[in-house]
PDB file of C-alpha atoms and ligand atoms in Angstrom:
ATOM      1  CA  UNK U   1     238.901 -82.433-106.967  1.00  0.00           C
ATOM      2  CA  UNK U   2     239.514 -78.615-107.136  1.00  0.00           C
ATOM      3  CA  UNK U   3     236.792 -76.461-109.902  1.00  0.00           C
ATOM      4  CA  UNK U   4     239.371 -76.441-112.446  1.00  0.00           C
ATOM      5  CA  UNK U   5     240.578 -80.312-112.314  1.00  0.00           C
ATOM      6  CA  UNK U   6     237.007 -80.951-112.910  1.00  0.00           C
ATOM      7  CA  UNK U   7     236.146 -78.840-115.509  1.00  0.00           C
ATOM      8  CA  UNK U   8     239.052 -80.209-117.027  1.00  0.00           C
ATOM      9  CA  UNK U   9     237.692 -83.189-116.513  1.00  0.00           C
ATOM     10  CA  UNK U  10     234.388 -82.271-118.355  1.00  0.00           C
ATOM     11  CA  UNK U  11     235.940 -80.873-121.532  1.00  0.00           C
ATOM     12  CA  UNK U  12     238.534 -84.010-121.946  1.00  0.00           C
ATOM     13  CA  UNK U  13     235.395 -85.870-121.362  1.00  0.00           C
ATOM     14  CA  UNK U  14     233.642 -84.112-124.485  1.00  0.00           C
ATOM     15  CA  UNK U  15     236.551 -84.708-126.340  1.00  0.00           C
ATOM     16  CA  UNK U  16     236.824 -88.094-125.800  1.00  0.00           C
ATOM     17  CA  UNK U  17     232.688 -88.566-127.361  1.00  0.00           C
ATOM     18  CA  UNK U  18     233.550 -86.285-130.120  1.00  0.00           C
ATOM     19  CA  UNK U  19     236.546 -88.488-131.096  1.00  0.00           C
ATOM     20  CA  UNK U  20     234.900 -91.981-130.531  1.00  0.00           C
ATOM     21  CA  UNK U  21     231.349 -90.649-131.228  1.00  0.00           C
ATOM     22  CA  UNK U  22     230.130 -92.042-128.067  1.00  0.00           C
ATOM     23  CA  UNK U  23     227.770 -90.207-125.847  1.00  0.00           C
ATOM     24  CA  UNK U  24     225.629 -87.310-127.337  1.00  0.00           C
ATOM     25  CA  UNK U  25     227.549 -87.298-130.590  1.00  0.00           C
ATOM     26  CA  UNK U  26     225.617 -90.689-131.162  1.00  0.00           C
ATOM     27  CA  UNK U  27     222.589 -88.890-131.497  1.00  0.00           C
ATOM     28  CA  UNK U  28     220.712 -86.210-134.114  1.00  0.00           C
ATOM     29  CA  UNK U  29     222.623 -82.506-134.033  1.00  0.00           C
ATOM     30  CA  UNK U  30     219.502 -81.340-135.648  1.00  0.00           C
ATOM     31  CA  UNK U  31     217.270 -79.000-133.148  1.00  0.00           C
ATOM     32  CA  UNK U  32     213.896 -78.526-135.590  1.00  0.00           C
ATOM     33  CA  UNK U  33     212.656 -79.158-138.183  1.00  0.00           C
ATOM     34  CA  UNK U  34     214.102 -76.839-139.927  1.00  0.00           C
ATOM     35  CA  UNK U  35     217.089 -78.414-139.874  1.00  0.00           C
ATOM     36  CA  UNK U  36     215.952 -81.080-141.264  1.00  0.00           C
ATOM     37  CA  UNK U  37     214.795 -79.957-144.200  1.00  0.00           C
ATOM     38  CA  UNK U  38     218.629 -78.446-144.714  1.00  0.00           C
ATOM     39  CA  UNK U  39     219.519 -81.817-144.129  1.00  0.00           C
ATOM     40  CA  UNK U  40     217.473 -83.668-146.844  1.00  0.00           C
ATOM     41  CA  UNK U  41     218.222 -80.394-149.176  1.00  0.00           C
ATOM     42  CA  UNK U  42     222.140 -80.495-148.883  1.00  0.00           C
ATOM     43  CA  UNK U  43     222.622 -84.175-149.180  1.00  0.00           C
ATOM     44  CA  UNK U  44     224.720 -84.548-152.307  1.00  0.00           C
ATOM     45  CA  UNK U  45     227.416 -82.615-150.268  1.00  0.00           C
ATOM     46  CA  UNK U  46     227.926 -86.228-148.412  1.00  0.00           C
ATOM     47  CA  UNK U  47     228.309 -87.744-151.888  1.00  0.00           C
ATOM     48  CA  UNK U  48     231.744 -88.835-152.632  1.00  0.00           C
ATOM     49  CA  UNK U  49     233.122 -87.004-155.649  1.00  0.00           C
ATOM     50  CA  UNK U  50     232.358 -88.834-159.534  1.00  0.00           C
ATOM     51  CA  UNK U  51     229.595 -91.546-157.814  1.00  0.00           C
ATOM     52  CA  UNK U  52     227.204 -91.511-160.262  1.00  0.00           C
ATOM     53  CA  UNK U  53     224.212 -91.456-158.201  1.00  0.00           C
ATOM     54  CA  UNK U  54     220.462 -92.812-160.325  1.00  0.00           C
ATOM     55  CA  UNK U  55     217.168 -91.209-159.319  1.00  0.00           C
ATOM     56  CA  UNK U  56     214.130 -92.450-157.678  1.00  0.00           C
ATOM     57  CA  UNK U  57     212.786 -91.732-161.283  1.00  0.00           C
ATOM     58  CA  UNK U  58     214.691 -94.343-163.385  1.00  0.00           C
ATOM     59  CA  UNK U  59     212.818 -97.601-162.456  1.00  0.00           C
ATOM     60  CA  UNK U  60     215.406-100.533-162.292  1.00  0.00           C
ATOM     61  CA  UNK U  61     212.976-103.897-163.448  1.00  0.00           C
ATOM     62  CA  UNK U  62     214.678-107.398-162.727  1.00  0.00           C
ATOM     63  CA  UNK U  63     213.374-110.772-163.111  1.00  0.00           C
ATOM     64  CA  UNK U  64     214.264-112.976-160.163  1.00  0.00           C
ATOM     65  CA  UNK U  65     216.449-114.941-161.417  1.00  0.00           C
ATOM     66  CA  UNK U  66     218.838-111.361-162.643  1.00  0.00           C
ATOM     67  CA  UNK U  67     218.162-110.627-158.827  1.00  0.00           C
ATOM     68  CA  UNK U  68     219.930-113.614-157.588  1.00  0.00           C
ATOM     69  CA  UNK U  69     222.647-113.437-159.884  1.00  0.00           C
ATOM     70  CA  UNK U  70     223.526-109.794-158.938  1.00  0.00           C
ATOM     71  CA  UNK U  71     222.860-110.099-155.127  1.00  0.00           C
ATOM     72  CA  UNK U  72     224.162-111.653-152.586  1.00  0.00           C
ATOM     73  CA  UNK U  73     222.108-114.787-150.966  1.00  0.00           C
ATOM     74  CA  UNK U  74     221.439-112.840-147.671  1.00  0.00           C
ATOM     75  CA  UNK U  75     220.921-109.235-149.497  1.00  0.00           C
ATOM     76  CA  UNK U  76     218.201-111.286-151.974  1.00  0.00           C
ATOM     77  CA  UNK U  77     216.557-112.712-148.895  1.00  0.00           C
ATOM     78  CA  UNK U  78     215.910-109.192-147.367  1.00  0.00           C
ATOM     79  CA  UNK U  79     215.449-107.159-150.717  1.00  0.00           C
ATOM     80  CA  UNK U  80     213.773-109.760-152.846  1.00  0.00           C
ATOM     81  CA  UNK U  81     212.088-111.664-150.007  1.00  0.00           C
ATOM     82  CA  UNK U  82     211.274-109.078-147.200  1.00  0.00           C
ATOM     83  CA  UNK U  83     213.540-111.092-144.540  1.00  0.00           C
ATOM     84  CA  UNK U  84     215.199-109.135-141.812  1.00  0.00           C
ATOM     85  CA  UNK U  85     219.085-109.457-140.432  1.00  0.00           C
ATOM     86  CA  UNK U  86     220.175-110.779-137.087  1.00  0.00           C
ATOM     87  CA  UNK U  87     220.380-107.774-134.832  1.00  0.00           C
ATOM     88  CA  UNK U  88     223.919-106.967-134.045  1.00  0.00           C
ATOM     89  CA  UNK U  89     224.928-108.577-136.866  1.00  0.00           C
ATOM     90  CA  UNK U  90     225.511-105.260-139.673  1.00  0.00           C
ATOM     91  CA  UNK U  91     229.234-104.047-139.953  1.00  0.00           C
ATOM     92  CA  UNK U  92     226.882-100.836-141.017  1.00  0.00           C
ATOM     93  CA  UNK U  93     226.051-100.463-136.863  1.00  0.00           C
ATOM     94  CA  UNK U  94     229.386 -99.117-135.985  1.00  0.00           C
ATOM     95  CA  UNK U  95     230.345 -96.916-139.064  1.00  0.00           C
ATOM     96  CA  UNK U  96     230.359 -93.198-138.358  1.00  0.00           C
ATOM     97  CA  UNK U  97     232.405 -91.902-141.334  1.00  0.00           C
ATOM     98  CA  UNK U  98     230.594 -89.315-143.519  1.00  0.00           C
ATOM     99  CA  UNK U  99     229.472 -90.346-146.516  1.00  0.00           C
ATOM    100  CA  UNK U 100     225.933 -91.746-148.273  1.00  0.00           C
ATOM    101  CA  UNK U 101     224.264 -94.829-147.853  1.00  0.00           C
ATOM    102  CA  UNK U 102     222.905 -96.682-151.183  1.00  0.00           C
ATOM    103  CA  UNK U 103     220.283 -99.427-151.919  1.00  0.00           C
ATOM    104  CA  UNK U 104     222.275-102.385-152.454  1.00  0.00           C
ATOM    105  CA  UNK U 105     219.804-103.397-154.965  1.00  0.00           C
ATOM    106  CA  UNK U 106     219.937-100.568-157.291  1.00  0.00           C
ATOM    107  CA  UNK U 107     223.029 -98.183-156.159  1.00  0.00           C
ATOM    108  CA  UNK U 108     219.900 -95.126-155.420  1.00  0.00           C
ATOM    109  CA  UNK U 109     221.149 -93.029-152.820  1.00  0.00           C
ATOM    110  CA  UNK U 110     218.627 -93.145-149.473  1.00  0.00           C
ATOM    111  CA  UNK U 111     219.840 -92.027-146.289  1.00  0.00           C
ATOM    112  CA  UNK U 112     223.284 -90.018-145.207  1.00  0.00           C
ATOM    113  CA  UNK U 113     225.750 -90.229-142.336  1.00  0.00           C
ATOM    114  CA  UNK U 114     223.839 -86.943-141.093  1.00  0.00           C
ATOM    115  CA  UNK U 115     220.840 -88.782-140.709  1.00  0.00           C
ATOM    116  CA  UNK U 116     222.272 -91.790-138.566  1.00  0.00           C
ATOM    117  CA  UNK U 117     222.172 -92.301-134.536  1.00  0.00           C
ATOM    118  CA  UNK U 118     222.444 -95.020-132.086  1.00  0.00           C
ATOM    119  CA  UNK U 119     218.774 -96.116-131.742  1.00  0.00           C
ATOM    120  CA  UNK U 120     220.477 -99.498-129.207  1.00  0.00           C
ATOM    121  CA  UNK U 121     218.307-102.048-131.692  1.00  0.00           C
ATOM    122  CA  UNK U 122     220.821-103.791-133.352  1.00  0.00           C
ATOM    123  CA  UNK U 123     220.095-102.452-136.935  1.00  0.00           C
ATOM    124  CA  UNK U 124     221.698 -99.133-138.654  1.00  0.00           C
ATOM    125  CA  UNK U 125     218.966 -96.219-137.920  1.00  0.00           C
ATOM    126  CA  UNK U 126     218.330 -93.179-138.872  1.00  0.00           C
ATOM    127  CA  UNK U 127     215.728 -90.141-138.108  1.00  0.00           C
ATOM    128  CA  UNK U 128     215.176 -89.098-142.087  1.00  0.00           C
ATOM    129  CA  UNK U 129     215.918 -89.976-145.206  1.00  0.00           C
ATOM    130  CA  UNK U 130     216.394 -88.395-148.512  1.00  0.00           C
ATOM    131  CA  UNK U 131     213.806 -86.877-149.996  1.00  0.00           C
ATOM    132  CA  UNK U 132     211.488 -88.884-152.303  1.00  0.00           C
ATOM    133  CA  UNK U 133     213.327 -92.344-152.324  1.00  0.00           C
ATOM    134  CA  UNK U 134     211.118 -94.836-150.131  1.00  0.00           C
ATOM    135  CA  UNK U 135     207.867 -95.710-150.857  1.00  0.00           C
ATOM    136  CA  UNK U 136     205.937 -97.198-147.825  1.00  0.00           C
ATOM    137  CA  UNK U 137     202.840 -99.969-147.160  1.00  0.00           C
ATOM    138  CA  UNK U 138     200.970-101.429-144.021  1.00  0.00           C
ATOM    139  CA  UNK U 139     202.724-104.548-142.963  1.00  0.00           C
ATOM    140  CA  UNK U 140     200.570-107.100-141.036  1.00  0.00           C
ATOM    141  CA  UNK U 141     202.899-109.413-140.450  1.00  0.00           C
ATOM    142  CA  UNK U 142     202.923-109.305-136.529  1.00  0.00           C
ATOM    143  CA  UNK U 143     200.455-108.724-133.948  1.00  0.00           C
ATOM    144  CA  UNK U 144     200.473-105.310-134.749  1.00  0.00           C
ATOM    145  CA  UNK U 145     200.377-103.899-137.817  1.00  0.00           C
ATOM    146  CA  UNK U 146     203.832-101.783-139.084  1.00  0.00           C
ATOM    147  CA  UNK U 147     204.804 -99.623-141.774  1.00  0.00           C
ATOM    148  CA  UNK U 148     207.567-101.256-144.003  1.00  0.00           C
ATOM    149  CA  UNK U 149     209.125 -99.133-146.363  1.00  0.00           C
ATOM    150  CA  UNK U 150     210.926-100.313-149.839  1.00  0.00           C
ATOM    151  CA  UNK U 151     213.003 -98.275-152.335  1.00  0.00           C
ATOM    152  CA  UNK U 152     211.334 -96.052-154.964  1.00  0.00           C
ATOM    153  CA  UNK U 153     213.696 -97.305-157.817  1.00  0.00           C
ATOM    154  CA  UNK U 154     214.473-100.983-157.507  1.00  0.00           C
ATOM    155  CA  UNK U 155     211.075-101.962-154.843  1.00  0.00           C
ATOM    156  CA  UNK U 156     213.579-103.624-152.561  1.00  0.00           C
ATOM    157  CA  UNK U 157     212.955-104.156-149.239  1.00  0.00           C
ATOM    158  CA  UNK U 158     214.584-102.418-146.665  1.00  0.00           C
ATOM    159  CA  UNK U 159     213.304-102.153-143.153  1.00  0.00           C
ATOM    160  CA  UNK U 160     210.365-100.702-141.169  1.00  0.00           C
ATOM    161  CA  UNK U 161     209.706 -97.202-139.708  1.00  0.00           C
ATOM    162  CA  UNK U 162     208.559 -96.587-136.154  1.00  0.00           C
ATOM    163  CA  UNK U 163     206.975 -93.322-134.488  1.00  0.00           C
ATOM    164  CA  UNK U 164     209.743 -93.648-131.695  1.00  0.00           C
ATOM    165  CA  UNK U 165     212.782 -92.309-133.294  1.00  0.00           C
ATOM    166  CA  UNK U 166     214.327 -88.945-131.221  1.00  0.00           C
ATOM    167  CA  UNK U 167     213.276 -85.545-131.853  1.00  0.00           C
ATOM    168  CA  UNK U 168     212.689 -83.367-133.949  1.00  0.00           C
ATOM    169  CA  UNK U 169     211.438 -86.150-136.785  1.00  0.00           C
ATOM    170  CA  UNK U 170     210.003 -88.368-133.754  1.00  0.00           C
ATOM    171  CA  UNK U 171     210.874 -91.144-136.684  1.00  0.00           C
ATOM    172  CA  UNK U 172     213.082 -94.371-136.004  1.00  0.00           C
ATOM    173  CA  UNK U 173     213.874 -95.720-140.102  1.00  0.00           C
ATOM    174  CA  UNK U 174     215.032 -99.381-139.142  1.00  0.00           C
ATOM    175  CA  UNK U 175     217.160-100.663-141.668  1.00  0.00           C
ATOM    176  CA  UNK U 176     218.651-104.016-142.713  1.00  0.00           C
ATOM    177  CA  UNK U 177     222.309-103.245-142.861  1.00  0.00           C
ATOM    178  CA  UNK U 178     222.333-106.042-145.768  1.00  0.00           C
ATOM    179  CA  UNK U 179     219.900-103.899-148.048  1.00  0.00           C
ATOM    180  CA  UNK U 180     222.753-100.645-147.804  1.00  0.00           C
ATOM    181  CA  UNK U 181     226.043-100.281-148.888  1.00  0.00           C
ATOM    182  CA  UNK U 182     228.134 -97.043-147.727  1.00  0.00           C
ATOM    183  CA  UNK U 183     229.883 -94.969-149.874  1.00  0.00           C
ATOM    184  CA  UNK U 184     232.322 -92.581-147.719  1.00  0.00           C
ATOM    185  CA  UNK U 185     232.831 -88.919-148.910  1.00  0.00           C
ATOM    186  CA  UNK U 186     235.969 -89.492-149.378  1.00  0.00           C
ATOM    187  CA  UNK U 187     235.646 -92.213-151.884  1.00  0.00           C
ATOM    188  CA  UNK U 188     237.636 -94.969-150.039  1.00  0.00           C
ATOM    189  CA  UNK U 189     235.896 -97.716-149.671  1.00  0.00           C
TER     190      UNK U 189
HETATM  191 ZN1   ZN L  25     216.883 -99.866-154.814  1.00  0.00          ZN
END
């Protein structure tokens, strides 16, 4: 291959992971941790025009029985019961459209597209959230202990967080895709 059939080569090649999000698109675009921050500041510019989105402030109270009415069986059995989802199993895994990504329980806003990459575990993940909208405690449910993490307004469960997520955050958020629903910036469902 001559120089310039295989730099042409290269660049189709970049186009082709921009387009598909394959490759390095998969993963965060954020260098530092400044970034970040800009990241978890400038959410709402993911939101999709007229959603009304609650805050982590306006506690949503249920009894169980309201829970199972308004949720689905396998979205009460991760929320409600602290199950997890078959890996592989979330339609959530493949979407890469910009947009937010709500509790399921309680319509709160947590995470955005920005925030997403391929972590290869089966389960929609992402390397921050928004600001102020998960609170976390010490899980000993395994061998070793983890950190599970539940939303701020409705106390459903969502996933557990890991120290080996990519740089800058270092932070893997592991997420039932059952516990989120995705609301594109466009509004179209
Ligand atoms: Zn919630």
């Amino acid at each position: 291959m001559t120089r310039r059939g295989l730099l042409q080569g290269m660049l189709a090649a970049g186009l082709w992971s921009a387009l598909t999000g394959r490759g390095g698109a998969a993963q965060p675009q954020v260098k530092d941790m400044k970034g970040i921050e800009a990241l978890q500041k400038s959410w709402k510019a993911l939101l999709a025009d007229g959603y009304k989105a609650p805050s982590p402030g306006e506690p949503l109270k249920l009894s169980k029985d309201e829970w199972k009415k308004r949720l689905a069986p396998m979205a009460y059995g991760v929320l409600r019961d602290e199950g997890t989802e078959r890996a592989g199993t979330s339609p959530l895994n493949d979407e890469k459209r910009e947009g937010v990504y709500v509790c399921a329980g309680c319509d709160l806003p947590v995470f955005t597209s920005a925030m997403k990459y391929e972590s290869g575990t089966g389960w929609p993940s992402f390397f921050t959230t928004i600001p102020g909208v998960f609170d976390t405690k010490k899980d000993y449910g395994l061998f070793l202990p983890r950190t599970e993490y539940h939303c701020k307004r409705c106390g459903g469960h969502h996933g557990h967080v890991f120290d080996d997520g990519p740089p800058p955050t270092g932070q893997r958020w592991c997420n039932n895709g059952v516990a989120l629903k995705f609301i594109p910036k466009t509004g179209k469902a």
